[in-house]
mmCIF file of C-alpha atoms in Angstrom:
data_model
loop_
_atom_site.group_PDB
_atom_site.id
_atom_site.type_symbol
_atom_site.label_atom_id
_atom_site.label_comp_id
_atom_site.label_asym_id
_atom_site.label_seq_id
_atom_site.Cartn_x
_atom_site.Cartn_y
_atom_site.Cartn_z
ATOM 1 C CA UNK E 923 96.524 125.137 54.573
ATOM 2 C CA UNK E 924 96.082 127.943 57.404
ATOM 3 C CA UNK E 925 96.617 131.651 57.349
ATOM 4 C CA UNK E 926 97.131 132.355 61.107
ATOM 5 C CA UNK E 927 96.360 135.453 62.021
ATOM 6 C CA UNK E 928 99.914 136.483 63.506
ATOM 7 C CA UNK E 929 103.046 137.868 61.332
ATOM 8 C CA UNK E 930 106.276 137.010 61.339
ATOM 9 C CA UNK E 931 108.307 140.414 60.392
ATOM 10 C CA UNK E 932 111.521 140.106 61.849
ATOM 11 C CA UNK E 933 114.664 138.561 59.430
ATOM 12 C CA UNK E 934 117.361 136.666 59.585
ATOM 13 C CA UNK E 935 118.420 134.763 62.515
ATOM 14 C CA UNK E 936 115.910 136.053 64.783
ATOM 15 C CA UNK E 937 113.276 134.848 61.737
ATOM 16 C CA UNK E 938 114.663 131.576 62.508
ATOM 17 C CA UNK E 939 114.190 131.760 65.871
ATOM 18 C CA UNK E 940 110.676 132.462 65.450
ATOM 19 C CA UNK E 941 109.755 129.818 63.452
ATOM 20 C CA UNK E 942 111.418 127.407 65.094
ATOM 21 C CA UNK E 943 109.569 128.604 68.451
ATOM 22 C CA UNK E 944 106.300 128.519 66.688
ATOM 23 C CA UNK E 945 107.191 125.095 65.619
ATOM 24 C CA UNK E 946 107.693 123.638 69.467
ATOM 25 C CA UNK E 947 103.496 126.008 69.974
ATOM 26 C CA UNK E 948 102.368 124.314 66.585
ATOM 27 C CA UNK E 949 103.004 120.708 68.151
ATOM 28 C CA UNK E 950 101.694 121.388 71.303
ATOM 29 C CA UNK E 951 97.972 122.181 69.758
ATOM 30 C CA UNK E 952 98.492 119.242 67.264
ATOM 31 C CA UNK E 953 100.665 117.093 68.484
ATOM 32 C CA UNK E 954 98.483 114.240 69.618
ATOM 33 C CA UNK E 955 96.747 114.236 65.998
ATOM 34 C CA UNK E 956 97.824 112.409 63.523
ATOM 35 C CA UNK E 957 99.210 115.162 61.154
ATOM 36 C CA UNK E 958 102.327 116.464 59.611
ATOM 37 C CA UNK E 959 102.607 120.790 59.971
ATOM 38 C CA UNK E 960 104.755 123.148 57.152
ATOM 39 C CA UNK E 961 105.366 126.393 58.308
ATOM 40 C CA UNK E 962 105.387 129.047 55.425
ATOM 41 C CA UNK E 963 105.714 133.122 55.933
ATOM 42 C CA UNK E 964 103.750 134.867 53.305
ATOM 43 C CA UNK E 965 104.899 138.318 51.331
ATOM 44 C CA UNK E 966 102.987 140.061 53.431
ATOM 45 C CA UNK E 967 104.876 138.601 56.386
ATOM 46 C CA UNK E 968 101.487 137.035 57.513
ATOM 47 C CA UNK E 969 102.032 132.493 58.633
ATOM 48 C CA UNK E 970 100.972 129.890 57.166
ATOM 49 C CA UNK E 971 100.308 126.162 58.117
ATOM 50 C CA UNK E 972 99.981 123.633 55.431
ATOM 51 C CA UNK E 973 98.508 120.213 57.185
ATOM 52 C CA UNK E 974 97.959 116.883 56.189
ATOM 53 C CA UNK E 975 96.983 113.737 58.130
ATOM 54 C CA UNK E 976 93.988 111.955 58.776
ATOM 55 C CA UNK E 977 93.461 114.357 61.499
ATOM 56 C CA UNK E 978 94.167 117.261 59.096
ATOM 57 C CA UNK E 979 91.054 118.741 59.387
ATOM 58 C CA UNK E 980 90.799 118.372 63.561
ATOM 59 C CA UNK E 981 94.499 120.134 63.433
ATOM 60 C CA UNK E 982 92.901 122.650 61.036
ATOM 61 C CA UNK E 983 90.121 123.707 63.403
ATOM 62 C CA UNK E 984 92.615 123.571 66.617
ATOM 63 C CA UNK E 985 94.689 126.300 64.606
ATOM 64 C CA UNK E 986 92.027 128.438 64.184
ATOM 65 C CA UNK E 987 91.087 128.656 67.782
ATOM 66 C CA UNK E 988 94.422 129.023 69.259
ATOM 67 C CA UNK E 989 95.326 131.779 66.629
ATOM 68 C CA UNK E 990 93.148 133.089 64.507
ATOM 69 C CA UNK E 991 92.969 132.991 60.989
ATOM 70 C CA UNK E 992 93.535 135.357 58.271
ATOM 71 C CA UNK E 993 91.062 134.930 55.446
ATOM 72 C CA UNK E 994 89.946 135.976 52.026
ATOM 73 C CA UNK E 995 86.164 136.674 52.420
ATOM 74 C CA UNK E 996 84.137 138.591 55.030
ATOM 75 C CA UNK E 997 80.582 138.466 56.536
ATOM 76 C CA UNK E 998 78.955 141.129 58.292
ATOM 77 C CA UNK E 999 78.595 141.153 61.876
ATOM 78 C CA UNK E 1000 81.203 137.583 61.863
ATOM 79 C CA UNK E 1001 84.555 138.117 64.141
ATOM 80 C CA UNK E 1002 87.771 138.219 62.666
ATOM 81 C CA UNK E 1003 91.400 138.417 63.580
ATOM 82 C CA UNK E 1004 93.875 141.317 62.474
ATOM 83 C CA UNK E 1005 96.753 142.787 63.634
ATOM 84 C CA UNK E 1006 97.622 146.280 64.150
ATOM 85 C CA UNK E 1007 99.556 148.640 61.658
ATOM 86 C CA UNK E 1008 98.455 152.384 61.965
ATOM 87 C CA UNK E 1009 96.378 155.228 64.110
ATOM 88 C CA UNK E 1010 95.781 158.155 63.872
ATOM 89 C CA UNK E 1011 93.441 160.239 65.209
ATOM 90 C CA UNK E 1012 90.899 159.311 63.660
ATOM 91 C CA UNK E 1013 91.355 155.453 63.643
ATOM 92 C CA UNK E 1014 92.880 152.676 64.193
ATOM 93 C CA UNK E 1015 93.724 150.208 61.390
ATOM 94 C CA UNK E 1016 94.010 146.605 61.126
ATOM 95 C CA UNK E 1017 95.446 143.799 58.622
ATOM 96 C CA UNK E 1018 93.930 141.005 58.399
ATOM 97 C CA UNK E 1019 94.961 140.069 54.801
ATOM 98 C CA UNK E 1020 93.517 143.690 53.431
ATOM 99 C CA UNK E 1021 92.840 146.941 55.354
ATOM 100 C CA UNK E 1022 90.348 147.182 57.977
ATOM 101 C CA UNK E 1023 89.517 150.409 58.716
ATOM 102 C CA UNK E 1024 88.087 151.436 62.752
ATOM 103 C CA UNK E 1025 86.954 154.819 63.384
ATOM 104 C CA UNK E 1026 87.231 156.049 66.462
ATOM 105 C CA UNK E 1027 84.046 155.737 68.025
ATOM 106 C CA UNK E 1028 84.236 152.479 67.431
ATOM 107 C CA UNK E 1029 86.909 151.671 69.137
ATOM 108 C CA UNK E 1030 85.104 151.712 72.591
ATOM 109 C CA UNK E 1031 88.059 151.873 74.709
ATOM 110 C CA UNK E 1032 86.743 154.886 77.188
ATOM 111 C CA UNK E 1033 88.453 158.649 76.154
ATOM 112 C CA UNK E 1034 90.983 160.047 74.392
ATOM 113 C CA UNK E 1035 92.020 159.981 70.542
ATOM 114 C CA UNK E 1036 93.682 156.168 69.160
ATOM 115 C CA UNK E 1037 96.753 157.105 69.339
ATOM 116 C CA UNK E 1038 96.044 158.512 73.167
ATOM 117 C CA UNK E 1039 93.842 154.668 73.816
ATOM 118 C CA UNK E 1040 96.949 152.947 71.972
ATOM 119 C CA UNK E 1041 99.748 154.867 74.585
ATOM 120 C CA UNK E 1042 96.878 153.372 77.533
ATOM 121 C CA UNK E 1043 96.136 150.141 76.802
ATOM 122 C CA UNK E 1044 100.138 149.720 75.685
ATOM 123 C CA UNK E 1045 99.396 148.645 71.692
ATOM 124 C CA UNK E 1046 102.068 147.380 70.421
ATOM 125 C CA UNK E 1047 102.329 147.631 66.448
ATOM 126 C CA UNK E 1048 101.253 143.745 65.023
ATOM 127 C CA UNK E 1049 99.261 142.755 68.034
ATOM 128 C CA UNK E 1050 96.953 140.812 67.075
ATOM 129 C CA UNK E 1051 92.961 142.229 67.762
ATOM 130 C CA UNK E 1052 89.685 140.681 67.426
ATOM 131 C CA UNK E 1053 87.058 143.037 65.414
ATOM 132 C CA UNK E 1054 83.825 142.517 63.783
ATOM 133 C CA UNK E 1055 83.203 143.228 60.139
ATOM 134 C CA UNK E 1056 81.057 145.352 58.774
ATOM 135 C CA UNK E 1057 79.971 149.080 57.600
ATOM 136 C CA UNK E 1058 82.177 150.811 60.017
ATOM 137 C CA UNK E 1059 83.769 147.415 61.538
ATOM 138 C CA UNK E 1060 84.246 148.186 65.294
ATOM 139 C CA UNK E 1061 86.372 145.691 68.456
ATOM 140 C CA UNK E 1062 84.732 143.096 69.737
ATOM 141 C CA UNK E 1063 83.107 143.195 72.729
ATOM 142 C CA UNK E 1064 86.043 139.886 74.117
ATOM 143 C CA UNK E 1065 88.793 142.493 73.205
ATOM 144 C CA UNK E 1066 87.439 145.200 74.513
ATOM 145 C CA UNK E 1067 87.138 143.348 77.523
ATOM 146 C CA UNK E 1068 90.243 141.531 77.398
ATOM 147 C CA UNK E 1069 91.520 145.164 77.175
ATOM 148 C CA UNK E 1070 89.782 146.752 79.993
ATOM 149 C CA UNK E 1071 91.627 144.477 82.110
ATOM 150 C CA UNK E 1072 95.350 145.239 81.349
ATOM 151 C CA UNK E 1073 95.372 148.693 83.448
ATOM 152 C CA UNK E 1074 93.678 147.135 86.421
ATOM 153 C CA UNK E 1075 95.823 145.407 88.661
ATOM 154 C CA UNK E 1076 99.389 145.937 89.120
ATOM 155 C CA UNK E 1077 100.339 146.727 85.528
ATOM 156 C CA UNK E 1078 102.328 144.954 82.697
ATOM 157 C CA UNK E 1079 104.885 146.063 79.767
ATOM 158 C CA UNK E 1080 103.732 144.637 75.878
ATOM 159 C CA UNK E 1081 106.054 144.370 73.739
ATOM 160 C CA UNK E 1082 106.641 143.426 69.859
ATOM 161 C CA UNK E 1083 109.255 141.546 67.550
ATOM 162 C CA UNK E 1084 110.641 139.004 70.429
ATOM 163 C CA UNK E 1085 108.975 135.416 71.348
ATOM 164 C CA UNK E 1086 107.943 134.802 74.623
ATOM 165 C CA UNK E 1087 110.743 132.676 75.276
ATOM 166 C CA UNK E 1088 113.390 135.960 73.873
ATOM 167 C CA UNK E 1089 111.316 137.766 76.810
ATOM 168 C CA UNK E 1090 111.370 135.924 79.384
ATOM 169 C CA UNK E 1091 115.496 135.817 79.239
ATOM 170 C CA UNK E 1092 115.594 139.072 78.873
ATOM 171 C CA UNK E 1093 114.434 139.778 82.095
ATOM 172 C CA UNK E 1094 115.679 137.329 83.829
ATOM 173 C CA UNK E 1095 119.544 138.436 82.190
ATOM 174 C CA UNK E 1096 118.135 142.159 83.849
ATOM 175 C CA UNK E 1097 117.531 140.899 87.038
ATOM 176 C CA UNK E 1098 113.767 141.336 87.509
ATOM 177 C CA UNK E 1099 112.764 137.555 87.321
ATOM 178 C CA UNK E 1100 111.145 138.187 90.571
ATOM 179 C CA UNK E 1101 109.179 141.315 89.624
ATOM 180 C CA UNK E 1102 106.879 139.612 87.012
ATOM 181 C CA UNK E 1103 103.924 137.208 87.504
ATOM 182 C CA UNK E 1104 104.241 136.191 84.066
ATOM 183 C CA UNK E 1105 104.774 136.399 80.007
ATOM 184 C CA UNK E 1106 102.084 136.102 78.283
ATOM 185 C CA UNK E 1107 101.644 135.144 74.589
ATOM 186 C CA UNK E 1108 100.336 137.619 72.312
ATOM 187 C CA UNK E 1109 100.902 136.343 69.696
ATOM 188 C CA UNK E 1110 104.385 134.735 67.778
ATOM 189 C CA UNK E 1111 105.806 137.875 68.212
ATOM 190 C CA UNK E 1112 104.264 140.031 70.442
ATOM 191 C CA UNK E 1113 103.673 139.582 74.500
ATOM 192 C CA UNK E 1114 103.148 141.156 77.966
ATOM 193 C CA UNK E 1115 105.019 141.049 80.767
ATOM 194 C CA UNK E 1116 102.527 140.964 83.576
ATOM 195 C CA UNK E 1117 104.106 142.681 86.677
ATOM 196 C CA UNK E 1118 104.011 141.554 90.312
ATOM 197 C CA UNK E 1119 102.839 143.562 93.132
ATOM 198 C CA UNK E 1120 105.449 146.382 93.667
ATOM 199 C CA UNK E 1121 106.936 146.372 90.320
ATOM 200 C CA UNK E 1122 106.486 149.886 88.495
ATOM 201 C CA UNK E 1123 106.070 149.273 84.881
ATOM 202 C CA UNK E 1124 107.507 151.999 83.625
ATOM 203 C CA UNK E 1125 110.369 151.539 85.419
ATOM 204 C CA UNK E 1126 110.626 147.861 84.319
ATOM 205 C CA UNK E 1127 110.304 149.233 80.679
ATOM 206 C CA UNK E 1128 113.375 151.467 81.157
ATOM 207 C CA UNK E 1129 115.360 148.452 82.763
ATOM 208 C CA UNK E 1130 114.895 145.764 79.897
ATOM 209 C CA UNK E 1131 115.153 148.398 77.332
ATOM 210 C CA UNK E 1132 118.287 148.003 76.597
ATOM 211 C CA UNK E 1133 118.034 144.585 76.193
ATOM 212 C CA UNK E 1134 115.480 144.178 74.225
ATOM 213 C CA UNK E 1135 115.031 145.811 70.841
ATOM 214 C CA UNK E 1136 111.602 145.774 70.315
ATOM 215 C CA UNK E 1137 108.574 148.408 71.241
ATOM 216 C CA UNK E 1138 107.900 148.388 74.497
ATOM 217 C CA UNK E 1139 105.130 149.932 76.482
ATOM 218 C CA UNK E 1140 103.986 150.404 79.790
ATOM 219 C CA UNK E 1141 100.501 150.113 80.833
ATOM 220 C CA UNK E 1142 100.131 151.276 84.002
ATOM 221 C CA UNK E 1143 97.906 149.728 86.766
ATOM 222 C CA UNK E 1144 95.287 150.808 89.264
ATOM 223 C CA UNK E 1145 96.589 148.904 92.403
#
């Protein structure tokens, strides 16, 4: 079994839709292998995938590479993935199967308090983030590089509590399909709408907010 580093924290019909969407994504990743998969959700909302079949090892490795994995064993200096759970002036807390505290000085994302950094980079709750385990732990270099790219270009709007398909449908419903480049999947229920040139991220957020019961954050671009 692989515990994916992404959460399914919605309930009812939304959970059914989310897990159906995840099933399609898993099929895209391991569909050419001789395996069968079964999806579950742990009590802490992390998603599990049980893999059986001749190519089970290869399939598990492919899912780990695609989603990251939640583990119960950490080694100093190694990179893992956790989900953003809370933040305050002193740092942020990730859920990686256990709480991982990253002090403000180990974020490496420029000036400002963690809440200010969260606003600047549009970090929604439950967003998967890579970190290097240690005393103290810190954001991984690749993660810092990825986040620094977000304010470059025309900007974006980050979303949680919705699948990629649901976000696409919402943008279309609001009449803004022509104003975006794509919807980038960050996690199962965390997405990033990449704006087209000339699109104002706060304006797009306001336009789709009434259609999408989710946390939305605008990332102002430098174009």
